[in-house]
CSV table of C-alpha atoms in Angstrom, one decimal:
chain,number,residue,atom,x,y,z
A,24,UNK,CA,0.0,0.0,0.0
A,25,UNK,CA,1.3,3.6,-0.5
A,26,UNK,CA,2.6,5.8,2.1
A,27,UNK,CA,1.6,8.7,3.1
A,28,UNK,CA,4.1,11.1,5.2
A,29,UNK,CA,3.2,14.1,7.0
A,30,UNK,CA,5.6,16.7,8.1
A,31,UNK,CA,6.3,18.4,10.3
A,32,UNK,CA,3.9,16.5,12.8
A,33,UNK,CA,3.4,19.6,14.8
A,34,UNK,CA,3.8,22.9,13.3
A,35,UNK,CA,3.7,25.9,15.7
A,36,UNK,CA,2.2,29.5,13.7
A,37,UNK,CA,1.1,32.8,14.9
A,38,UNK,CA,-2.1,34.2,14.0
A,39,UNK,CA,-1.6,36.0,10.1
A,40,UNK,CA,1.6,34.4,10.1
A,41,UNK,CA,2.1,31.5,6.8
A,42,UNK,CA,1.8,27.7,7.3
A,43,UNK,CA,3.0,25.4,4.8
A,44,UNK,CA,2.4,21.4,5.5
A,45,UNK,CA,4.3,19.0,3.4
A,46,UNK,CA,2.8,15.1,2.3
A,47,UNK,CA,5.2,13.1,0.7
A,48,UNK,CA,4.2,9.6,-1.1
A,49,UNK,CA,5.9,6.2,-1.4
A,50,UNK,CA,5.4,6.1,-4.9
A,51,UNK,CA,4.1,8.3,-7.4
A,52,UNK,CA,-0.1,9.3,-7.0
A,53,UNK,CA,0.1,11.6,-10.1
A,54,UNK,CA,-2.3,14.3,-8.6
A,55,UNK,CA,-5.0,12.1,-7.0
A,56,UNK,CA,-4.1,13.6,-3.5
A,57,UNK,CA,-6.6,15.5,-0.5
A,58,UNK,CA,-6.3,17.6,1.9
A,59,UNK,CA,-8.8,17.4,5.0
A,60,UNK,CA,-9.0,20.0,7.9
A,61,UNK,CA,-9.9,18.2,11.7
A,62,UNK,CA,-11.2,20.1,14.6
A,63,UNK,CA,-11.4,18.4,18.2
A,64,UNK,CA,-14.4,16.6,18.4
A,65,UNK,CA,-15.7,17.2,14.6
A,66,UNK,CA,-15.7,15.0,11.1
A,67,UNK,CA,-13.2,16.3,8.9
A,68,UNK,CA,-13.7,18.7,6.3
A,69,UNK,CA,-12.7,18.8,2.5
A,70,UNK,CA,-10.3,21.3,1.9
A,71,UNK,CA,-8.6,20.4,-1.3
A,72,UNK,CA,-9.1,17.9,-4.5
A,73,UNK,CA,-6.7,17.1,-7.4
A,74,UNK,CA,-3.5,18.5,-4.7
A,75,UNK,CA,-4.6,21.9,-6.0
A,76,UNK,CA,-8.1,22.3,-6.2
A,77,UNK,CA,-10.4,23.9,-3.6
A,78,UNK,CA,-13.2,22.2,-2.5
A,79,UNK,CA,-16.8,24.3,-2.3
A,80,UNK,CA,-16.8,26.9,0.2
A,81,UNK,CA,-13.4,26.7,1.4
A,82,UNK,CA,-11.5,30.2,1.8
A,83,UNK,CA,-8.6,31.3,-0.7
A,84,UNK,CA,-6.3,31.5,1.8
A,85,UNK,CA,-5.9,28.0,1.5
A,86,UNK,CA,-4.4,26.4,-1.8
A,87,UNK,CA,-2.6,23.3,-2.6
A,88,UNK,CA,0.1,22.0,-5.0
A,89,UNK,CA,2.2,19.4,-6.2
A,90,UNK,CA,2.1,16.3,-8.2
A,91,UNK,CA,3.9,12.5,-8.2
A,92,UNK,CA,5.2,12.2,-4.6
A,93,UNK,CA,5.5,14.9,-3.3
A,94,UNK,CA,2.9,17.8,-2.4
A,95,UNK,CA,2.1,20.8,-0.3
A,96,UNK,CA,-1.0,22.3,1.4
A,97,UNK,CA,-0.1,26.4,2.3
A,98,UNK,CA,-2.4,28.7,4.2
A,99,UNK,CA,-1.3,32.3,3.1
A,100,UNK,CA,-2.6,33.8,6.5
A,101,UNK,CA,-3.4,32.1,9.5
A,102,UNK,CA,-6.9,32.7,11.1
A,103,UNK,CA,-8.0,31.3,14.9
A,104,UNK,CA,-10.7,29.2,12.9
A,105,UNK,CA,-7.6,27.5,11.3
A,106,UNK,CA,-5.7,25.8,14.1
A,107,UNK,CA,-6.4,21.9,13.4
A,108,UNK,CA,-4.9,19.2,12.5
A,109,UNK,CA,-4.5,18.4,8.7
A,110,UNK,CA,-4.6,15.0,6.9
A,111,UNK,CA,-3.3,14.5,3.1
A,112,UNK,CA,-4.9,11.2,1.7
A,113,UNK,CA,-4.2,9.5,-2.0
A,114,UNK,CA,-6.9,8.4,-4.1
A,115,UNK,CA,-5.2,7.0,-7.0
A,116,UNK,CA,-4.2,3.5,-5.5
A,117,UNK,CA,-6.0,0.5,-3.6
A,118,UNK,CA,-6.5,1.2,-0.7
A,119,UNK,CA,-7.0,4.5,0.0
A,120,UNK,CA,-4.8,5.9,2.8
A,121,UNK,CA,-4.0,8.9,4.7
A,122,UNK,CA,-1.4,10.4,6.4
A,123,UNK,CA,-0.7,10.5,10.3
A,124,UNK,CA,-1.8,14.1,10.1
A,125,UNK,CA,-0.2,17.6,10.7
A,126,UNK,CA,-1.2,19.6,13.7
A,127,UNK,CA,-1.2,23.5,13.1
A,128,UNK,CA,-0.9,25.2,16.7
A,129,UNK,CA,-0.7,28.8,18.0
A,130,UNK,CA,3.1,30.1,18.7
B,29,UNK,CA,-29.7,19.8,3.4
B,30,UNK,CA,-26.4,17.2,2.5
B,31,UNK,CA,-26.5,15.0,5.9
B,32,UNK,CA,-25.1,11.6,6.6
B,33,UNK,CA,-26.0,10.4,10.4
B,34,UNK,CA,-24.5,7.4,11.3
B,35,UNK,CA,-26.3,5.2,14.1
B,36,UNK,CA,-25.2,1.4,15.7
B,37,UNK,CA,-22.1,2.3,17.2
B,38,UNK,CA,-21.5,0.7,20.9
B,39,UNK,CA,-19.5,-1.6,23.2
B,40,UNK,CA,-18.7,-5.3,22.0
B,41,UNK,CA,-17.1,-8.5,22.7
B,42,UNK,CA,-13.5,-9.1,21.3
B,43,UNK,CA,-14.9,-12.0,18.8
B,44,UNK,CA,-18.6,-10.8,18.4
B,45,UNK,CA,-20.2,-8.8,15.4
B,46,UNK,CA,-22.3,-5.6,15.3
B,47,UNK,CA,-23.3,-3.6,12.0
B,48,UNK,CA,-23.3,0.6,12.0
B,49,UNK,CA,-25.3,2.3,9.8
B,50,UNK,CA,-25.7,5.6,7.6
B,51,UNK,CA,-28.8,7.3,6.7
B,52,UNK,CA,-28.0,9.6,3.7
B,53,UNK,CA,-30.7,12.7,3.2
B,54,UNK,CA,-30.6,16.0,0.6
B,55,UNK,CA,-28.7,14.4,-2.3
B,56,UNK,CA,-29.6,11.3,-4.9
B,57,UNK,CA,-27.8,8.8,-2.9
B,58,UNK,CA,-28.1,6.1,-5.4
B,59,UNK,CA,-25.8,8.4,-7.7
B,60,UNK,CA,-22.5,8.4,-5.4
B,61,UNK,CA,-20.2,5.8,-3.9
B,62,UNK,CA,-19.9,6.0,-0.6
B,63,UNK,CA,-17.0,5.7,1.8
B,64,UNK,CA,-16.4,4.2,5.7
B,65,UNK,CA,-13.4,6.1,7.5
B,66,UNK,CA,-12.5,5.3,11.1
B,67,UNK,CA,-10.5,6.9,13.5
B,68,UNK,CA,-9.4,5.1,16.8
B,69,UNK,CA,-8.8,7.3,20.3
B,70,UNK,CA,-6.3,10.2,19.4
B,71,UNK,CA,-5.1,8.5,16.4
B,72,UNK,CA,-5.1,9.5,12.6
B,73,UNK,CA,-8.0,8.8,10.1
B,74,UNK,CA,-7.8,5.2,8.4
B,75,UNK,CA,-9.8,4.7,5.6
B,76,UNK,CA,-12.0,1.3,6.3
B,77,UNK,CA,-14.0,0.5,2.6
B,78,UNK,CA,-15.9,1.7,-0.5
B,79,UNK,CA,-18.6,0.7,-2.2
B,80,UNK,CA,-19.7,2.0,-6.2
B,81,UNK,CA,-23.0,4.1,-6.1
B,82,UNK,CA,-24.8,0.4,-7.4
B,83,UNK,CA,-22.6,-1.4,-5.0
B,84,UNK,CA,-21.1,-3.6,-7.6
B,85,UNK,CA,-17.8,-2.7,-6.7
B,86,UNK,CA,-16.3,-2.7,-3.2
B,87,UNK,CA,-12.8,-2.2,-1.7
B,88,UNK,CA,-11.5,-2.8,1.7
B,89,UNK,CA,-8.5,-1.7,3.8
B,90,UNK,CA,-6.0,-4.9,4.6
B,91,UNK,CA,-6.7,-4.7,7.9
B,92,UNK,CA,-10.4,-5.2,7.5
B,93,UNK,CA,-10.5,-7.3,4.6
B,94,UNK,CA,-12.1,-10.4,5.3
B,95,UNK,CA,-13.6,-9.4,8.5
B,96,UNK,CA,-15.5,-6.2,7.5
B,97,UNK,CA,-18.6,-6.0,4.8
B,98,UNK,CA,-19.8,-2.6,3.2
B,99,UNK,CA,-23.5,-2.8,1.8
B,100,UNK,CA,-25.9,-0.1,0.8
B,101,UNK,CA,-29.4,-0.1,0.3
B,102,UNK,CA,-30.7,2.2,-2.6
B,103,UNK,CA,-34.0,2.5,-2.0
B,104,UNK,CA,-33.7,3.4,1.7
B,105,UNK,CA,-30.8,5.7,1.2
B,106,UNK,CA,-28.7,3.5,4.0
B,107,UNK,CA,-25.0,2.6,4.1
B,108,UNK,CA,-23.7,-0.1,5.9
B,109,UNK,CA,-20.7,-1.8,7.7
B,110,UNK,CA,-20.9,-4.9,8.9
B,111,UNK,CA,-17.9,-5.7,11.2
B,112,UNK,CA,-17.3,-9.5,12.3
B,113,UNK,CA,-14.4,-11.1,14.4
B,114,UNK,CA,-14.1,-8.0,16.4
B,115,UNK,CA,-10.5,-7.0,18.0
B,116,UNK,CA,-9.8,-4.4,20.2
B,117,UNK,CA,-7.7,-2.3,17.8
B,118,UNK,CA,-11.0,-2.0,15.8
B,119,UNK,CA,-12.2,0.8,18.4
B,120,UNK,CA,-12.8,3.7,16.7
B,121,UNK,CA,-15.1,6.4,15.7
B,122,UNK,CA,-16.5,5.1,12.1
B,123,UNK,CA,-17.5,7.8,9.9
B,124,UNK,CA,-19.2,7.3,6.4
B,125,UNK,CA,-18.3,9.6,3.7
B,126,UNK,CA,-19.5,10.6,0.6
B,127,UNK,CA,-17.7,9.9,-3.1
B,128,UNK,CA,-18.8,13.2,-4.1
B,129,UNK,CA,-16.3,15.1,-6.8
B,130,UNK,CA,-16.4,13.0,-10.0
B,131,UNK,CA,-15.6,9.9,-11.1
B,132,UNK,CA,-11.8,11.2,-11.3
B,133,UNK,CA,-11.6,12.4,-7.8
B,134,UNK,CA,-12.9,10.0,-4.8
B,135,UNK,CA,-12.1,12.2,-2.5
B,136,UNK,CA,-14.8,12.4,0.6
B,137,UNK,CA,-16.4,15.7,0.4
B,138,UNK,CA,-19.2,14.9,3.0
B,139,UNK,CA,-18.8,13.7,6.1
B,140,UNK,CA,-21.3,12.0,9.4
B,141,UNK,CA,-20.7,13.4,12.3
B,142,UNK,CA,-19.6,9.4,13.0
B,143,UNK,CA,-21.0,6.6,15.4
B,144,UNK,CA,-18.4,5.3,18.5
B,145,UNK,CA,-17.3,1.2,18.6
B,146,UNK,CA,-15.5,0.2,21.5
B,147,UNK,CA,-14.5,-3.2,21.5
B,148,UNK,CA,-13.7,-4.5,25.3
B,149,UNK,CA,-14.5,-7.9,27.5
């Protein structure tokens, strides 16, 4: 099964300050990669689709790139409603898997 | 509006079976495939199964495979998960998910707010 690698595992940002999370792959996914925003005690949420598109409703502050193995989710600006923890997961082999998630706290 | 609510969750024998559901509401459910995602006590998601919006196609994670069993039902706009052979690194919260970009992109764009299995003697 692929692997999907996170880093860093914690990542400590001020408020307005940039945030760039890094998922790496085990073997190529071409673009078929996600991007999913967690909250303490709530379902994930869709951010991004295709490593660069953004899912319905989700701000532009948030974008996505990358393709093969290795990819990168950036939020230009932080906001308090963005402190979470962030999962990448491929879709383009069986099974699907995700990675063991980044966690985007206040400095 | 879009809501998955998942329902069945609950304690359980190491060995025994229970099913969780998903009742799907403000969308043609028998257009998307549908996913199960679990996430065990401050741990990372795992993705669990799939299953094809006419559920001829399903596909399991290795750990599950074997012991797990996604089904829908169309006409009642359910999801299913029937878990068998129960261990107690299956305790989780089990979401379902919805297949809901294209048929490019399974990426889960909708989410349940997930149903608690704790597996224990």
């Amino acid at each position: 099964e692929i692997v999907m690698t996170q880093s860093p595992a914690t990542l400590s940002v001020s408020p307005g300050e940039r945030a760039t999370l890094s998922c790496r792959a085990s073997q190529s996914i071409t673009s078929k990669l996600a991007w999913y925003q967690q909250k303490p005690g709530q379902a994930p949420r869709l951010l991004i689709y295709g490593a660069s598109t953004r899912a319905t409703g989700i701000p532009a502050r948030f974008s996505g790139s990358g393709s093969g193995t290795d990819f990168t989710l950036t939020i230009s600006s932080l906001q308090s409603e963005d402190f979470a923890v962030y999962y990448c997961q491929q879709y383009n082999n069986w099974p699907r898997t995700f990675g063991r998630g980044t966690k985007v706290d206040v400095k | 509006q879009v809501q998955l609510v998942e329902s069945g969750g609950g304690v359980v024998q190491p060995g025994r079976s229970l099913t969780v559901s998903c009742a799907a509401s403000g969308f043609t459910f028998s257009h998307y495939g549908m996913h199960w995602v679990r996430q065990a006590p401050g741990k990372g998601l795992e993705w669990v199964a799939l299953i094809y919006y006419d559920g001829r196609d399903k596909y399991y994670a290795d750990s599950v495979k074997g012991r797990f069993t996604i089904s829908r039902d169309n006409s009642e706009n359910m999801l299913f998960l029937q878990l068998n052979s129960l261990r107690v690194d299956d305790t989780a919260v089990y979401y379902c998910a919805r297949w809901g970009i294209s048929a490019d992109h399974d990426a889960l764009d909708i989410w349940g707010q997930g149903t608690k299995v704790t597996v224990s003697s």
